[in-house]
């Protein structure tokens, strides 16, 4: 399946997908990485993995329409079947989401519908949740609200520290995002 990855951060999920694709474990071709941050860690990962990438910095555009139009342009003519948001921290407009209807998935570091939005791990931790986790879901215009594809849960131990919790959730993300891509691929191609 031909995929594009949108990421704003260090890109551990992106790197994991690159590795699984390279090793023939996940039948995907990562056509392009798009990031909105010129200093994002995912850029170096794309360079060292020889994946095409493009920096489309939202700060360079007067409006979010122009910013998103540039992303749509960068994706067009590439026969992209699925867009994967892997640590993409910009909310996408209804217009954008509808132009790739049911073909965008997102990984989120909470057990949705709990803790939508930013700093989800921190909020679950501060809230003293007993269980948290991560979710892969289809993207709809309402933030972190689309149909769930796969989730993973873990207990937050009473003596857990936030850094350990983040690491555990990232490890789970590296398991469920590939699963979510496979599931989404089956749905998209059915
Ligand atoms: C991941 O934990 C992902 O769930 C989160 O950003 C991190 C990116 O890590 N996404 C969101 O919070 C989206 N709302 P990575 O850059 O190492 O893949």
Tab-separated table of N, CA and C in Angstrom, residues 12-80:
chain	number	residue	atom	x	y	z
A	12	UNK	N	9.648	8.610	15.872
A	12	UNK	CA	9.918	7.202	16.189
A	12	UNK	C	8.894	6.288	15.514
A	13	UNK	N	7.658	6.741	15.412
A	13	UNK	CA	6.657	5.926	14.703
A	13	UNK	C	6.979	5.843	13.217
A	14	UNK	N	7.407	6.957	12.650
A	14	UNK	CA	7.804	6.971	11.237
A	14	UNK	C	8.950	5.980	11.012
A	15	UNK	N	9.975	6.055	11.879
A	15	UNK	CA	11.133	5.164	11.719
A	15	UNK	C	10.718	3.700	11.835
A	16	UNK	N	9.804	3.437	12.753
A	16	UNK	CA	9.329	2.064	12.924
A	16	UNK	C	8.653	1.558	11.643
A	17	UNK	N	7.870	2.428	11.005
A	17	UNK	CA	7.210	2.024	9.748
A	17	UNK	C	8.240	1.808	8.650
A	18	UNK	N	9.243	2.684	8.608
A	18	UNK	CA	10.319	2.521	7.616
A	18	UNK	C	10.986	1.158	7.800
A	19	UNK	N	11.288	0.817	9.054
A	19	UNK	CA	11.981	-0.449	9.326
A	19	UNK	C	11.126	-1.652	8.927
A	20	UNK	N	9.835	-1.594	9.285
A	20	UNK	CA	8.954	-2.730	8.982
A	20	UNK	C	8.764	-2.900	7.483
A	21	UNK	N	8.727	-1.764	6.777
A	21	UNK	CA	8.589	-1.812	5.320
A	21	UNK	C	9.868	-2.376	4.703
A	22	UNK	N	11.004	-1.850	5.144
A	22	UNK	CA	12.309	-2.290	4.621
A	22	UNK	C	12.517	-3.778	4.866
A	23	UNK	N	12.091	-4.258	6.040
A	23	UNK	CA	12.313	-5.667	6.383
A	23	UNK	C	11.235	-6.589	5.816
A	24	UNK	N	10.298	-6.028	5.062
A	24	UNK	CA	9.265	-6.837	4.420
A	24	UNK	C	8.223	-7.367	5.388
A	25	UNK	N	8.143	-6.760	6.583
A	25	UNK	CA	7.176	-7.232	7.583
A	25	UNK	C	5.814	-6.576	7.358
A	26	UNK	N	5.836	-5.349	6.883
A	26	UNK	CA	4.597	-4.620	6.599
A	26	UNK	C	4.639	-4.226	5.125
A	27	UNK	N	3.559	-4.613	4.414
A	27	UNK	CA	3.569	-4.435	2.959
A	27	UNK	C	3.141	-3.013	2.586
A	28	UNK	N	4.009	-2.065	2.908
A	28	UNK	CA	3.723	-0.663	2.576
A	28	UNK	C	4.923	-0.073	1.857
A	29	UNK	N	4.634	0.954	1.068
A	29	UNK	CA	5.707	1.756	0.493
A	29	UNK	C	5.505	3.175	1.004
A	30	UNK	N	6.496	3.694	1.722
A	30	UNK	CA	6.360	5.069	2.226
A	30	UNK	C	6.828	6.000	1.112
A	31	UNK	N	5.860	6.651	0.496
A	31	UNK	CA	6.150	7.460	-0.678
A	31	UNK	C	6.793	8.783	-0.265
A	32	UNK	N	6.328	9.316	0.849
A	32	UNK	CA	6.802	10.647	1.232
A	32	UNK	C	6.522	10.921	2.707
A	33	UNK	N	7.428	11.666	3.321
A	33	UNK	CA	7.175	12.222	4.658
A	33	UNK	C	6.922	13.709	4.484
A	34	UNK	N	5.891	14.202	5.136
A	34	UNK	CA	5.678	15.652	5.165
A	34	UNK	C	5.725	16.086	6.621
A	35	UNK	N	6.503	17.122	6.890
A	35	UNK	CA	6.551	17.666	8.241
A	35	UNK	C	6.291	19.170	8.188
A	36	UNK	N	5.711	19.687	9.254
A	36	UNK	CA	5.475	21.140	9.324
A	36	UNK	C	6.536	21.840	10.169
A	37	UNK	N	7.526	21.089	10.616
A	37	UNK	CA	8.573	21.696	11.467
A	37	UNK	C	9.937	21.495	10.829
A	38	UNK	N	10.638	22.636	10.596
A	38	UNK	CA	11.905	22.529	9.869
A	38	UNK	C	13.003	21.874	10.701
A	39	UNK	N	12.778	21.757	12.038
A	39	UNK	CA	13.803	21.113	12.873
A	39	UNK	C	13.315	19.785	13.465
A	40	UNK	N	12.276	19.228	12.864
A	40	UNK	CA	11.721	17.986	13.436
A	40	UNK	C	12.701	16.833	13.264
A	41	UNK	N	12.773	15.983	14.291
A	41	UNK	CA	13.684	14.833	14.263
A	41	UNK	C	13.383	13.861	13.131
A	42	UNK	N	12.129	13.820	12.709
A	42	UNK	CA	11.752	12.878	11.637
A	42	UNK	C	12.505	13.182	10.333
A	43	UNK	N	12.973	14.419	10.155
A	43	UNK	CA	13.660	14.780	8.900
A	43	UNK	C	14.954	13.970	8.751
A	44	UNK	N	15.754	13.944	9.802
A	44	UNK	CA	17.005	13.180	9.714
A	44	UNK	C	16.743	11.700	9.511
A	45	UNK	N	15.653	11.235	10.083
A	45	UNK	CA	15.302	9.809	9.901
A	45	UNK	C	14.942	9.555	8.441
A	46	UNK	N	14.237	10.506	7.824
A	46	UNK	CA	13.892	10.353	6.401
A	46	UNK	C	15.159	10.387	5.554
A	47	UNK	N	16.075	11.302	5.881
A	47	UNK	CA	17.319	11.414	5.099
A	47	UNK	C	18.110	10.115	5.200
A	48	UNK	N	18.281	9.626	6.436
A	48	UNK	CA	19.121	8.422	6.569
A	48	UNK	C	18.423	7.195	5.995
A	49	UNK	N	17.118	7.234	5.893
A	49	UNK	CA	16.396	6.081	5.322
A	49	UNK	C	16.114	6.265	3.832
A	50	UNK	N	16.583	7.383	3.288
A	50	UNK	CA	16.380	7.679	1.857
A	50	UNK	C	14.890	7.693	1.475
A	51	UNK	N	14.099	8.298	2.343
A	51	UNK	CA	12.670	8.503	2.037
A	51	UNK	C	12.507	9.973	1.640
A	52	UNK	N	11.782	10.202	0.558
A	52	UNK	CA	11.549	11.591	0.143
A	52	UNK	C	10.808	12.334	1.251
A	53	UNK	N	11.172	13.579	1.475
A	53	UNK	CA	10.461	14.345	2.498
A	53	UNK	C	10.276	15.776	2.033
A	54	UNK	N	9.328	16.438	2.635
A	54	UNK	CA	9.072	17.835	2.320
A	54	UNK	C	8.736	18.565	3.619
A	55	UNK	N	9.365	19.717	3.825
A	55	UNK	CA	8.993	20.555	4.969
A	55	UNK	C	7.990	21.576	4.467
A	56	UNK	N	6.802	21.531	5.026
A	56	UNK	CA	5.785	22.536	4.695
A	56	UNK	C	5.424	23.196	6.023
A	57	UNK	N	6.064	24.332	6.252
A	57	UNK	CA	5.971	24.978	7.561
A	57	UNK	C	4.743	25.880	7.598
A	58	UNK	N	3.845	25.578	8.519
A	58	UNK	CA	2.603	26.360	8.604
A	58	UNK	C	2.885	27.850	8.808
A	59	UNK	N	4.038	28.132	9.443
A	59	UNK	CA	4.378	29.543	9.727
A	59	UNK	C	4.672	30.328	8.436
A	60	UNK	N	4.926	29.625	7.342
A	60	UNK	CA	5.237	30.295	6.076
A	60	UNK	C	3.979	30.695	5.297
A	61	UNK	N	2.813	30.379	5.846
A	61	UNK	CA	1.581	30.652	5.103
A	61	UNK	C	0.684	31.600	5.883
A	62	UNK	N	-0.004	32.443	5.117
A	62	UNK	CA	-0.877	33.431	5.768
A	62	UNK	C	-2.097	32.752	6.385
A	63	UNK	N	-2.594	31.719	5.688
A	63	UNK	CA	-3.814	31.061	6.184
A	63	UNK	C	-3.599	29.547	6.230
A	64	UNK	N	-4.440	28.913	7.045
A	64	UNK	CA	-4.339	27.447	7.111
A	64	UNK	C	-4.805	26.823	5.800
A	65	UNK	N	-5.670	27.529	5.066
A	65	UNK	CA	-6.111	27.015	3.755
A	65	UNK	C	-4.906	26.883	2.826
A	66	UNK	N	-4.078	27.959	2.803
A	66	UNK	CA	-2.902	27.931	1.911
A	66	UNK	C	-1.925	26.834	2.343
A	67	UNK	N	-1.758	26.699	3.648
A	67	UNK	CA	-0.865	25.664	4.197
A	67	UNK	C	-1.346	24.264	3.761
A	68	UNK	N	-2.623	24.036	3.951
A	68	UNK	CA	-3.165	22.719	3.603
A	68	UNK	C	-3.172	22.491	2.095
A	69	UNK	N	-3.398	23.550	1.351
A	69	UNK	CA	-3.391	23.430	-0.113
A	69	UNK	C	-2.014	22.940	-0.572
A	70	UNK	N	-0.979	23.464	0.089
A	70	UNK	CA	0.389	23.059	-0.243
A	70	UNK	C	0.615	21.573	0.068
A	71	UNK	N	0.032	21.120	1.160
A	71	UNK	CA	0.166	19.691	1.503
A	71	UNK	C	-0.562	18.843	0.457
A	72	UNK	N	-1.753	19.279	0.098
A	72	UNK	CA	-2.530	18.520	-0.900
A	72	UNK	C	-1.728	18.438	-2.201
A	73	UNK	N	-1.138	19.564	-2.577
A	73	UNK	CA	-0.287	19.603	-3.781
A	73	UNK	C	0.863	18.608	-3.689
A	74	UNK	N	1.487	18.584	-2.507
A	74	UNK	CA	2.654	17.709	-2.320
A	74	UNK	C	2.264	16.236	-2.382
A	75	UNK	N	1.005	15.961	-2.058
A	75	UNK	CA	0.562	14.564	-2.045
A	75	UNK	C	0.001	14.118	-3.387
A	76	UNK	N	-0.461	15.096	-4.175
A	76	UNK	CA	-1.167	14.709	-5.403
A	76	UNK	C	-0.199	14.099	-6.418
A	77	UNK	N	-0.755	13.367	-7.350
A	77	UNK	CA	0.019	12.666	-8.383
A	77	UNK	C	0.979	11.629	-7.828
A	78	UNK	N	0.721	11.163	-6.633
A	78	UNK	CA	1.577	10.117	-6.050
A	78	UNK	C	0.807	8.823	-5.789
A	79	UNK	N	-0.448	8.786	-6.208
A	79	UNK	CA	-1.301	7.608	-5.963
A	79	UNK	C	-1.231	7.148	-4.499
A	80	UNK	N	-1.309	8.125	-3.594
A	80	UNK	CA	-1.289	7.785	-2.171
A	80	UNK	C	-2.615	7.113	-1.802
